[in-house]
Amino acid sequence: MAWSFDTKSVQLSLKNTNEINSKVTPIYQTTAFKFSDLDDLESFYQGGKQYLYSRVGNPNTDELGASVAHLEAAPAGIATSSGLSAILVGILAVAKTGDHVLATTDIYGGTYQLLANELAEFGIDVSFIDFDKADELENHIRENTKLVYSESITNPLLRVENINQLVNMARKHNLYTMVDNTFATPYLCQPYSDGVNLVVHSATKYLAGHSDVTAGILVGDEELIERAKMKVVNMGTNLSPFDAWLAVRGMKTLSVRMERQNKNAQILADTLSKHQAVSKVYYPKHASPKGNGAIVSIDLTNNCNIKGFFQALDWVKIVPTLAGVETSVSYPLATSHRALPKQIQEELQITEGLVRISVGLEDVSDIIEAFESAIEASILKQ
Ligand SMILES: *Cc1c(COP(=O)(O)O)cnc(C)c1O
């Protein structure tokens, strides 16, 4: 065909990808999908063709949603632009103006902001209750309560939620349940199997696992996920195909990463709990038969200079996030829990000495050495 240069430069991609038997799913980095004629286009609306426009659906984001649903033993899943947008569309799938949500106090700081500040503007009222006092929870249920929201392992003090108790209470009162399973991952627990209606993930953390993707996932039954999907489509909180592809790639090693990172975390927690300059170690005891997660929080005594501790960390990166393959630390008081009212910070024991460690894949003796020497260097000389 005698195309002009300008036409040729636009029409470069002439390969039929169906004939290339790529071993892994290719990246469908496309905004839209083409149709051969109007009947072909109509077939999308009749349910024959799967894809139209990437905000509405894309093979890579679908693969990610379906893969996590599969790991969580749930019928359906959807990928979103971030963990927070997954939480938002999940809540909006079950609650609207005039409704009320019960949430635990010790949630991720960003989730707290979303629930406390933004949902109010949608006319959704949220009460924050200490879910550790389960018997008091029922007293806070109102006529318009729709949803109970918690995390399977909370941040940064790593309380393990009693999911069975929560589900039983919610069912008794006809409420939906939604649980953030980011810290545990489906490797450790699968809240959908325990009766939770919606399970949400910041895939930014362990699912993708390599600190190079921001993404969220929501899984549940077909009907709720379809409702959430309409929110994603209409509010534009979809994930990019490339980020979905990266997350799927990362997830293939979830089991081996979690196995090693959990093991390292257990050894680090046991070692640091014997350290005289560590007043408290937060690490779950019976989160799951496969392990207790890869986050260890420690509270340094007043004899330590917290700035000195962070300065003395050698190769361990200081980052306001967690769950990569490299060991890192964060400082909840200045980052994830900065926005909380001081009174709640105190109630949650987010103290000046609190350090959250995200344990990585390195040799555990190198990890221990890095923390022991940073603690030593931070001890104030009398
Ligand atoms: C990071 C995180 C979120 C928010 O996820 P983003 O991907 O940053 O939007 C929500 N919940 C928990 C437990 C998290 O750690």
Tab-separated table of C-alpha atoms and ligand atoms in Angstrom:
chain	number	residue	atom	x	y	z
A	1	MET	CA	0.000	0.000	0.000
A	2	ALA	CA	1.377	3.375	-1.018
A	3	TRP	CA	0.850	5.222	2.229
A	4	SER	CA	2.396	8.600	2.697
A	5	PHE	CA	5.114	8.975	5.294
A	6	ASP	CA	2.677	10.664	7.694
A	7	THR	CA	0.224	7.786	7.414
A	8	LYS	CA	2.928	5.183	7.721
A	9	SER	CA	4.309	6.841	10.847
A	10	VAL	CA	0.886	6.614	12.510
A	11	GLN	CA	0.069	3.100	11.251
A	12	LEU	CA	3.336	1.444	12.274
A	13	SER	CA	1.836	-1.298	14.352
A	14	LEU	CA	0.612	-3.819	11.793
A	15	LYS	CA	1.349	-7.045	13.647
A	16	ASN	CA	-1.481	-9.355	14.584
A	17	THR	CA	-0.666	-10.109	18.209
A	18	ASN	CA	-2.964	-13.140	18.237
A	19	GLU	CA	-0.418	-14.987	16.140
A	20	ILE	CA	2.421	-14.276	18.535
A	21	ASN	CA	2.309	-16.872	21.241
A	22	SER	CA	3.821	-14.855	24.021
A	23	LYS	CA	4.537	-16.896	27.148
A	24	VAL	CA	3.310	-14.193	29.514
A	25	THR	CA	0.366	-11.887	28.996
A	26	PRO	CA	1.510	-8.986	26.818
A	27	ILE	CA	0.992	-5.428	28.043
A	28	TYR	CA	-2.144	-4.081	26.360
A	29	GLN	CA	-0.937	-0.499	26.599
A	30	THR	CA	-3.879	0.824	24.659
A	31	THR	CA	-6.605	3.310	25.514
A	32	ALA	CA	-9.198	1.551	23.370
A	33	PHE	CA	-9.966	-1.548	21.279
A	34	LYS	CA	-10.843	-1.547	17.591
A	35	PHE	CA	-13.875	-2.932	15.798
A	36	SER	CA	-14.113	-4.184	12.217
A	37	ASP	CA	-17.623	-2.814	11.575
A	38	LEU	CA	-20.767	-1.622	13.349
A	39	ASP	CA	-21.979	-5.173	14.005
A	40	ASP	CA	-18.670	-5.926	15.672
A	41	LEU	CA	-19.048	-2.763	17.781
A	42	GLU	CA	-22.624	-3.697	18.688
A	43	SER	CA	-21.396	-7.080	19.873
A	44	PHE	CA	-19.544	-5.337	22.719
A	45	TYR	CA	-22.818	-3.962	24.044
A	46	GLN	CA	-24.510	-7.359	23.612
A	47	GLY	CA	-21.808	-9.009	25.711
A	48	GLY	CA	-19.999	-10.755	22.859
A	49	LYS	CA	-16.827	-8.672	22.740
A	50	GLN	CA	-15.022	-8.066	26.011
A	51	TYR	CA	-13.181	-4.802	25.519
A	52	LEU	CA	-14.106	-1.302	24.390
A	53	TYR	CA	-12.112	1.361	26.219
A	54	SER	CA	-9.414	0.809	28.858
A	55	ARG	CA	-11.151	2.822	31.575
A	56	VAL	CA	-14.076	0.420	31.178
A	57	GLY	CA	-11.904	-2.706	31.023
A	58	ASN	CA	-8.471	-3.888	29.915
A	59	PRO	CA	-6.970	-7.406	29.746
A	60	ASN	CA	-4.108	-6.522	32.119
A	61	THR	CA	-6.245	-4.924	34.821
A	62	ASP	CA	-8.758	-7.774	34.461
A	63	GLU	CA	-5.967	-10.317	34.853
A	64	LEU	CA	-4.843	-8.621	38.083
A	65	GLY	CA	-8.370	-8.418	39.538
A	66	ALA	CA	-9.079	-12.045	38.656
A	67	SER	CA	-5.715	-13.255	39.976
A	68	VAL	CA	-6.219	-11.698	43.414
A	69	ALA	CA	-9.828	-12.938	43.528
A	70	HIS	CA	-8.441	-16.397	42.813
A	71	LEU	CA	-5.889	-16.129	45.671
A	72	GLU	CA	-8.579	-14.805	48.038
A	73	ALA	CA	-10.999	-17.604	47.011
A	74	ALA	CA	-13.557	-14.968	45.994
A	75	PRO	CA	-15.695	-15.090	42.830
A	76	ALA	CA	-14.745	-11.655	41.469
A	77	GLY	CA	-12.179	-8.902	41.777
A	78	ILE	CA	-11.376	-5.520	40.327
A	79	ALA	CA	-8.120	-3.577	40.104
A	80	THR	CA	-8.053	0.154	40.824
A	81	SER	CA	-5.579	3.039	40.695
A	82	SER	CA	-4.541	2.711	44.373
A	83	GLY	CA	-5.413	1.030	47.640
A	84	LEU	CA	-7.359	4.097	48.687
A	85	SER	CA	-9.458	4.183	45.532
A	86	ALA	CA	-10.252	0.479	46.060
A	87	ILE	CA	-11.456	1.346	49.579
A	88	LEU	CA	-13.501	4.258	48.226
A	89	VAL	CA	-15.300	2.260	45.509
A	90	GLY	CA	-15.840	-0.637	47.914
A	91	ILE	CA	-17.548	1.613	50.442
A	92	LEU	CA	-19.592	3.392	47.768
A	93	ALA	CA	-20.752	-0.003	46.490
A	94	VAL	CA	-22.595	-0.581	49.775
A	95	ALA	CA	-23.173	2.866	51.342
A	96	LYS	CA	-24.666	6.135	50.119
A	97	THR	CA	-25.772	9.523	51.458
A	98	GLY	CA	-27.501	9.125	54.809
A	99	ASP	CA	-25.760	5.853	55.655
A	100	HIS	CA	-23.429	5.133	58.543
A	101	VAL	CA	-20.173	3.157	58.722
A	102	LEU	CA	-18.460	1.661	61.779
A	103	ALA	CA	-14.666	1.600	61.460
A	104	THR	CA	-11.915	0.542	63.809
A	105	THR	CA	-9.756	3.353	65.242
A	106	ASP	CA	-6.418	1.718	64.466
A	107	ILE	CA	-6.595	1.879	60.670
A	108	TYR	CA	-4.047	3.019	58.118
A	109	GLY	CA	-3.641	6.823	58.273
A	110	GLY	CA	-4.698	7.405	54.649
A	111	THR	CA	-7.824	5.329	55.185
A	112	TYR	CA	-8.595	7.374	58.280
A	113	GLN	CA	-8.408	10.584	56.226
A	114	LEU	CA	-10.639	9.144	53.500
A	115	LEU	CA	-13.229	7.940	55.997
A	116	ALA	CA	-13.085	10.903	58.350
A	117	ASN	CA	-12.834	13.758	55.849
A	118	GLU	CA	-13.997	12.730	52.390
A	119	LEU	CA	-16.886	10.360	53.101
A	120	ALA	CA	-18.596	13.082	55.136
A	121	GLU	CA	-18.807	15.105	51.923
A	122	PHE	CA	-20.669	12.217	50.307
A	123	GLY	CA	-23.054	12.378	53.271
A	124	ILE	CA	-21.737	9.144	54.768
A	125	ASP	CA	-21.188	9.261	58.501
A	126	VAL	CA	-18.337	7.237	60.045
A	127	SER	CA	-17.841	6.314	63.712
A	128	PHE	CA	-14.374	5.218	64.802
A	129	ILE	CA	-14.517	2.617	67.542
A	130	ASP	CA	-11.866	0.518	69.240
A	131	PHE	CA	-12.707	-2.875	67.695
A	132	ASP	CA	-10.522	-4.548	70.305
A	133	LYS	CA	-13.466	-4.058	72.659
A	134	ALA	CA	-15.754	-6.216	70.544
A	135	ASP	CA	-18.595	-6.427	73.049
A	136	GLU	CA	-19.035	-2.644	72.982
A	137	LEU	CA	-19.289	-2.575	69.211
A	138	GLU	CA	-22.979	-3.429	69.041
A	139	ASN	CA	-23.826	-0.358	71.117
A	140	HIS	CA	-22.686	1.841	68.254
A	141	ILE	CA	-24.899	0.296	65.579
A	142	ARG	CA	-27.580	2.689	64.346
A	143	GLU	CA	-30.633	2.236	62.173
A	144	ASN	CA	-28.726	3.588	59.162
A	145	THR	CA	-25.524	1.568	59.774
A	146	LYS	CA	-24.574	-0.299	56.586
A	147	LEU	CA	-20.967	-1.368	56.904
A	148	VAL	CA	-18.353	-2.530	59.401
A	149	TYR	CA	-14.778	-1.744	58.304
A	150	SER	CA	-11.513	-3.149	59.673
A	151	GLU	CA	-8.062	-4.502	58.788
A	152	SER	CA	-6.980	-8.142	59.190
A	153	ILE	CA	-3.656	-7.017	60.747
A	154	THR	CA	-3.664	-3.383	61.794
A	155	ASN	CA	-0.997	-0.765	61.288
A	156	PRO	CA	1.442	-0.065	62.901
A	157	LEU	CA	0.712	-1.958	66.156
A	158	LEU	CA	-0.239	-5.177	64.377
A	159	ARG	CA	-3.411	-6.133	66.191
A	160	VAL	CA	-4.926	-9.254	64.602
A	161	GLU	CA	-8.632	-8.669	63.966
A	162	ASN	CA	-11.068	-11.315	65.211
A	163	ILE	CA	-12.739	-11.747	61.835
A	164	ASN	CA	-15.156	-14.507	62.852
A	165	GLN	CA	-16.501	-12.423	65.693
A	166	LEU	CA	-16.852	-9.385	63.430
A	167	VAL	CA	-18.670	-11.357	60.720
A	168	ASN	CA	-21.058	-12.948	63.240
A	169	MET	CA	-21.908	-9.577	64.746
A	170	ALA	CA	-22.410	-7.983	61.310
A	171	ARG	CA	-24.613	-10.833	60.066
A	172	LYS	CA	-26.778	-10.630	63.142
A	173	HIS	CA	-27.501	-6.978	62.332
A	174	ASN	CA	-27.615	-7.370	58.549
A	175	LEU	CA	-24.496	-5.285	57.938
A	176	TYR	CA	-21.862	-5.598	55.242
A	177	THR	CA	-18.262	-6.251	56.281
A	178	MET	CA	-15.148	-4.970	54.563
A	179	VAL	CA	-11.587	-5.890	55.562
A	180	ASP	CA	-8.256	-4.480	54.406
A	181	ASN	CA	-5.995	-7.519	53.964
A	182	THR	CA	-2.883	-5.587	52.864
A	183	PHE	CA	-0.558	-6.555	55.732
A	184	ALA	CA	-1.558	-10.225	55.894
A	185	THR	CA	-1.992	-10.876	52.148
A	186	PRO	CA	-3.974	-13.933	51.015
A	187	TYR	CA	-0.842	-15.964	51.798
A	188	LEU	CA	-1.652	-15.635	55.516
A	189	CYS	CA	-5.419	-15.243	55.589
A	190	GLN	CA	-8.430	-15.083	53.290
A	191	PRO	CA	-11.161	-13.019	54.943
A	192	TYR	CA	-13.671	-13.672	52.123
A	193	SER	CA	-13.625	-17.368	53.047
A	194	ASP	CA	-14.449	-16.352	56.615
A	195	GLY	CA	-17.563	-14.530	55.441
A	196	VAL	CA	-16.288	-10.977	54.849
A	197	ASN	CA	-18.213	-9.358	51.957
A	198	LEU	CA	-15.470	-7.147	50.535
A	199	VAL	CA	-11.721	-7.645	50.873
A	200	VAL	CA	-9.495	-4.768	49.866
A	201	HIS	CA	-5.759	-4.494	49.195
A	202	SER	CA	-3.187	-1.873	48.656
A	203	ALA	CA	-1.453	-3.947	45.956
A	204	THR	CA	1.236	-1.274	46.227
A	205	LYS	CA	2.552	-3.326	49.148
A	206	TYR	CA	3.030	-7.128	49.200
A	207	LEU	CA	0.971	-8.172	46.191
A	208	ALA	CA	3.097	-6.222	43.722
A	209	GLY	CA	5.961	-6.397	46.206
A	210	HIS	CA	8.754	-4.494	44.498
A	211	SER	CA	8.011	-0.856	45.426
A	212	ASP	CA	7.401	0.163	41.822
A	213	VAL	CA	3.598	0.099	41.454
A	214	THR	CA	0.721	1.959	43.093
A	215	ALA	CA	-2.443	-0.140	42.761
A	216	GLY	CA	-5.509	-1.343	44.627
A	217	ILE	CA	-7.718	-4.428	44.533
A	218	LEU	CA	-11.220	-5.148	45.709
A	219	VAL	CA	-12.635	-8.683	45.781
A	220	GLY	CA	-16.043	-10.063	46.703
A	221	ASP	CA	-19.076	-11.639	45.129
A	222	GLU	CA	-20.059	-10.847	41.528
A	223	GLU	CA	-22.858	-8.469	42.410
A	224	LEU	CA	-20.867	-6.227	44.756
A	225	ILE	CA	-17.831	-6.184	42.469
A	226	GLU	CA	-20.068	-5.235	39.528
A	227	ARG	CA	-21.407	-2.316	41.590
A	228	ALA	CA	-17.855	-1.283	42.540
A	229	LYS	CA	-16.815	-1.600	38.901
A	230	MET	CA	-19.432	0.959	37.866
A	231	LYS	CA	-17.884	3.357	40.395
A	232	VAL	CA	-14.409	2.724	38.943
A	233	VAL	CA	-15.667	3.323	35.399
A	234	ASN	CA	-17.729	6.409	36.238
A	235	MET	CA	-15.265	7.993	38.651
A	236	GLY	CA	-12.202	7.126	36.597
A	237	THR	CA	-10.294	5.278	39.322
A	238	ASN	CA	-9.038	2.605	36.913
A	239	LEU	CA	-5.476	1.242	36.935
A	240	SER	CA	-3.058	1.605	34.020
A	241	PRO	CA	-2.325	-1.556	31.989
A	242	PHE	CA	1.423	-1.346	32.644
A	243	ASP	CA	0.961	-1.054	36.421
A	244	ALA	CA	-1.442	-4.002	36.340
A	245	TRP	CA	1.092	-6.007	34.363
A	246	LEU	CA	3.861	-5.190	36.878
A	247	ALA	CA	1.622	-6.170	39.787
A	248	VAL	CA	0.748	-9.507	38.154
A	249	ARG	CA	4.445	-10.155	37.574
A	250	GLY	CA	5.231	-9.349	41.209
A	251	MET	CA	2.454	-11.576	42.504
A	252	LYS	CA	3.963	-14.669	40.963
A	253	THR	CA	6.567	-14.647	43.757
A	254	LEU	CA	4.174	-13.723	46.596
A	255	SER	CA	4.508	-17.095	48.338
A	256	VAL	CA	8.291	-17.282	48.308
A	257	ARG	CA	8.638	-13.634	49.334
A	258	MET	CA	6.143	-14.009	52.178
A	259	GLU	CA	7.705	-17.234	53.384
A	260	ARG	CA	11.187	-15.691	53.663
A	261	GLN	CA	10.047	-12.265	54.879
A	262	ASN	CA	7.789	-13.792	57.576
A	263	LYS	CA	10.619	-16.014	58.779
A	264	ASN	CA	13.087	-13.121	58.921
A	265	ALA	CA	10.520	-10.965	60.758
A	266	GLN	CA	9.895	-13.642	63.395
A	267	ILE	CA	13.630	-13.973	64.105
A	268	LEU	CA	14.110	-10.191	64.216
A	269	ALA	CA	11.125	-9.748	66.562
A	270	ASP	CA	12.421	-12.491	68.896
A	271	THR	CA	15.920	-10.987	68.925
A	272	LEU	CA	14.895	-7.356	69.485
A	273	SER	CA	12.450	-8.280	72.261
A	274	LYS	CA	15.508	-9.251	74.348
A	275	HIS	CA	17.220	-5.911	73.723
A	276	GLN	CA	17.383	-3.663	76.795
A	277	ALA	CA	16.929	-0.452	74.761
A	278	VAL	CA	13.707	-1.754	73.208
A	279	SER	CA	10.785	-1.243	75.581
A	280	LYS	CA	8.252	-3.055	73.430
A	281	VAL	CA	8.111	-5.211	70.316
A	282	TYR	CA	4.848	-5.392	68.389
A	283	TYR	CA	4.601	-8.618	66.404
A	284	PRO	CA	1.497	-10.824	66.094
A	285	LYS	CA	1.506	-14.210	67.811
A	286	HIS	CA	-1.061	-16.337	66.025
A	287	ALA	CA	-1.947	-14.462	62.847
A	288	SER	CA	-1.851	-17.646	60.769
A	289	PRO	CA	-0.298	-21.124	60.781
A	290	LYS	CA	1.963	-19.973	57.925
A	291	GLY	CA	3.450	-17.015	59.767
A	292	ASN	CA	2.740	-13.695	61.409
A	293	GLY	CA	3.573	-11.192	58.717
A	294	ALA	CA	6.701	-9.280	57.829
A	295	ILE	CA	6.146	-6.059	59.759
A	296	VAL	CA	7.733	-5.626	63.177
A	297	SER	CA	7.187	-2.440	65.163
A	298	ILE	CA	9.486	-1.543	68.036
A	299	ASP	CA	9.289	1.118	70.714
A	300	LEU	CA	12.711	2.454	71.725
A	301	THR	CA	13.193	3.485	75.360
A	302	ASN	CA	13.715	7.100	76.445
A	303	ASN	CA	17.420	6.292	76.648
A	304	CYS	CA	17.576	6.374	72.855
A	305	ASN	CA	17.839	9.348	70.585
A	306	ILE	CA	15.343	8.634	67.838
A	307	LYS	CA	17.054	10.925	65.316
A	308	GLY	CA	20.332	9.233	66.064
A	309	PHE	CA	18.753	5.837	65.472
A	310	PHE	CA	17.492	6.796	62.016
A	311	GLN	CA	20.839	8.409	61.196
A	312	ALA	CA	22.752	5.297	62.161
A	313	LEU	CA	20.732	2.942	59.961
A	314	ASP	CA	23.266	1.947	57.399
A	315	TRP	CA	21.781	0.341	54.280
A	316	VAL	CA	18.219	0.154	55.642
A	317	LYS	CA	16.158	2.725	53.762
A	318	ILE	CA	13.917	5.230	55.527
A	319	VAL	CA	10.674	5.303	53.554
A	320	PRO	CA	7.053	6.220	54.313
A	321	THR	CA	5.840	2.837	53.036
A	322	LEU	CA	6.403	-0.904	53.467
A	323	ALA	CA	6.485	-4.350	51.933
A	324	GLY	CA	9.230	-4.153	49.323
A	325	VAL	CA	11.838	-6.894	48.952
A	326	GLU	CA	14.369	-4.684	50.755
A	327	THR	CA	14.210	-4.096	54.506
A	328	SER	CA	13.030	-0.571	55.252
A	329	VAL	CA	11.840	1.498	58.195
A	330	SER	CA	9.196	4.128	58.664
A	331	TYR	CA	8.362	6.572	61.401
A	332	PRO	CA	4.573	6.423	61.942
A	333	LEU	CA	4.391	9.581	64.058
A	334	ALA	CA	5.784	11.697	61.208
A	335	THR	CA	4.185	9.891	58.251
A	336	SER	CA	1.296	7.390	58.193
A	337	HIS	CA	-0.218	8.582	61.480
A	338	ARG	CA	0.769	12.240	61.278
A	339	ALA	CA	-2.754	13.386	60.429
A	340	LEU	CA	-4.425	11.682	63.382
A	341	PRO	CA	-5.598	13.861	66.270
A	342	LYS	CA	-3.036	13.858	69.083
A	343	GLN	CA	-5.461	12.166	71.445
A	344	ILE	CA	-5.922	9.245	69.017
A	345	GLN	CA	-2.157	9.042	68.480
A	346	GLU	CA	-1.780	8.653	72.237
A	347	GLU	CA	-4.622	6.156	72.530
A	348	LEU	CA	-3.028	4.105	69.761
A	349	GLN	CA	0.395	4.390	71.403
A	350	ILE	CA	1.952	6.002	68.344
A	351	THR	CA	4.841	7.283	70.439
A	352	GLU	CA	8.048	9.174	69.723
A	353	GLY	CA	10.079	5.976	70.013
A	354	LEU	CA	7.894	3.907	67.692
A	355	VAL	CA	9.642	2.552	64.604
A	356	ARG	CA	7.944	0.330	62.035
A	357	ILE	CA	10.220	-2.158	60.325
A	358	SER	CA	9.289	-3.766	57.031
A	359	VAL	CA	11.444	-6.871	56.934
A	360	GLY	CA	12.878	-7.830	53.555
A	361	LEU	CA	14.532	-10.758	51.840
A	362	GLU	CA	18.107	-10.176	52.968
A	363	ASP	CA	20.024	-12.629	55.161
A	364	VAL	CA	18.495	-12.253	58.611
A	365	SER	CA	21.879	-11.928	60.353
A	366	ASP	CA	22.631	-8.827	58.275
A	367	ILE	CA	19.226	-7.376	59.171
A	368	ILE	CA	19.780	-8.013	62.896
A	369	GLU	CA	23.252	-6.494	62.732
A	370	ALA	CA	21.917	-3.321	61.071
A	371	PHE	CA	19.277	-2.771	63.780
A	372	GLU	CA	21.463	-3.706	66.742
A	373	SER	CA	24.165	-1.287	65.689
A	374	ALA	CA	21.676	1.534	64.989
A	375	ILE	CA	20.160	1.020	68.447
A	376	GLU	CA	23.617	0.972	70.045
A	377	ALA	CA	24.530	4.210	68.276
A	378	SER	CA	21.319	5.889	69.444
A	379	ILE	CA	21.733	5.140	73.170
A	380	LEU	CA	22.288	8.411	75.011
A	381	LYS	CA	25.495	8.549	77.014
A	382	GLN	CA	24.859	9.385	80.655
B	1	LIG	C1	-0.748	1.654	51.896
B	1	LIG	C2	-2.006	1.199	52.502
B	1	LIG	C3	-3.248	1.648	52.023
B	1	LIG	C4	-3.367	2.664	50.912
B	1	LIG	O1	-2.934	2.146	49.707
B	1	LIG	P1	-2.361	3.064	48.505
B	1	LIG	O2	-2.008	2.061	47.478
B	1	LIG	O3	-1.218	3.855	49.031
B	1	LIG	O4	-3.501	3.935	48.093
B	1	LIG	C5	-4.388	1.144	52.616
B	1	LIG	N1	-4.321	0.250	53.630
B	1	LIG	C6	-3.151	-0.190	54.119
B	1	LIG	C7	-3.148	-1.170	55.240
B	1	LIG	C8	-1.947	0.259	53.572
B	1	LIG	O5	-0.785	-0.177	54.077
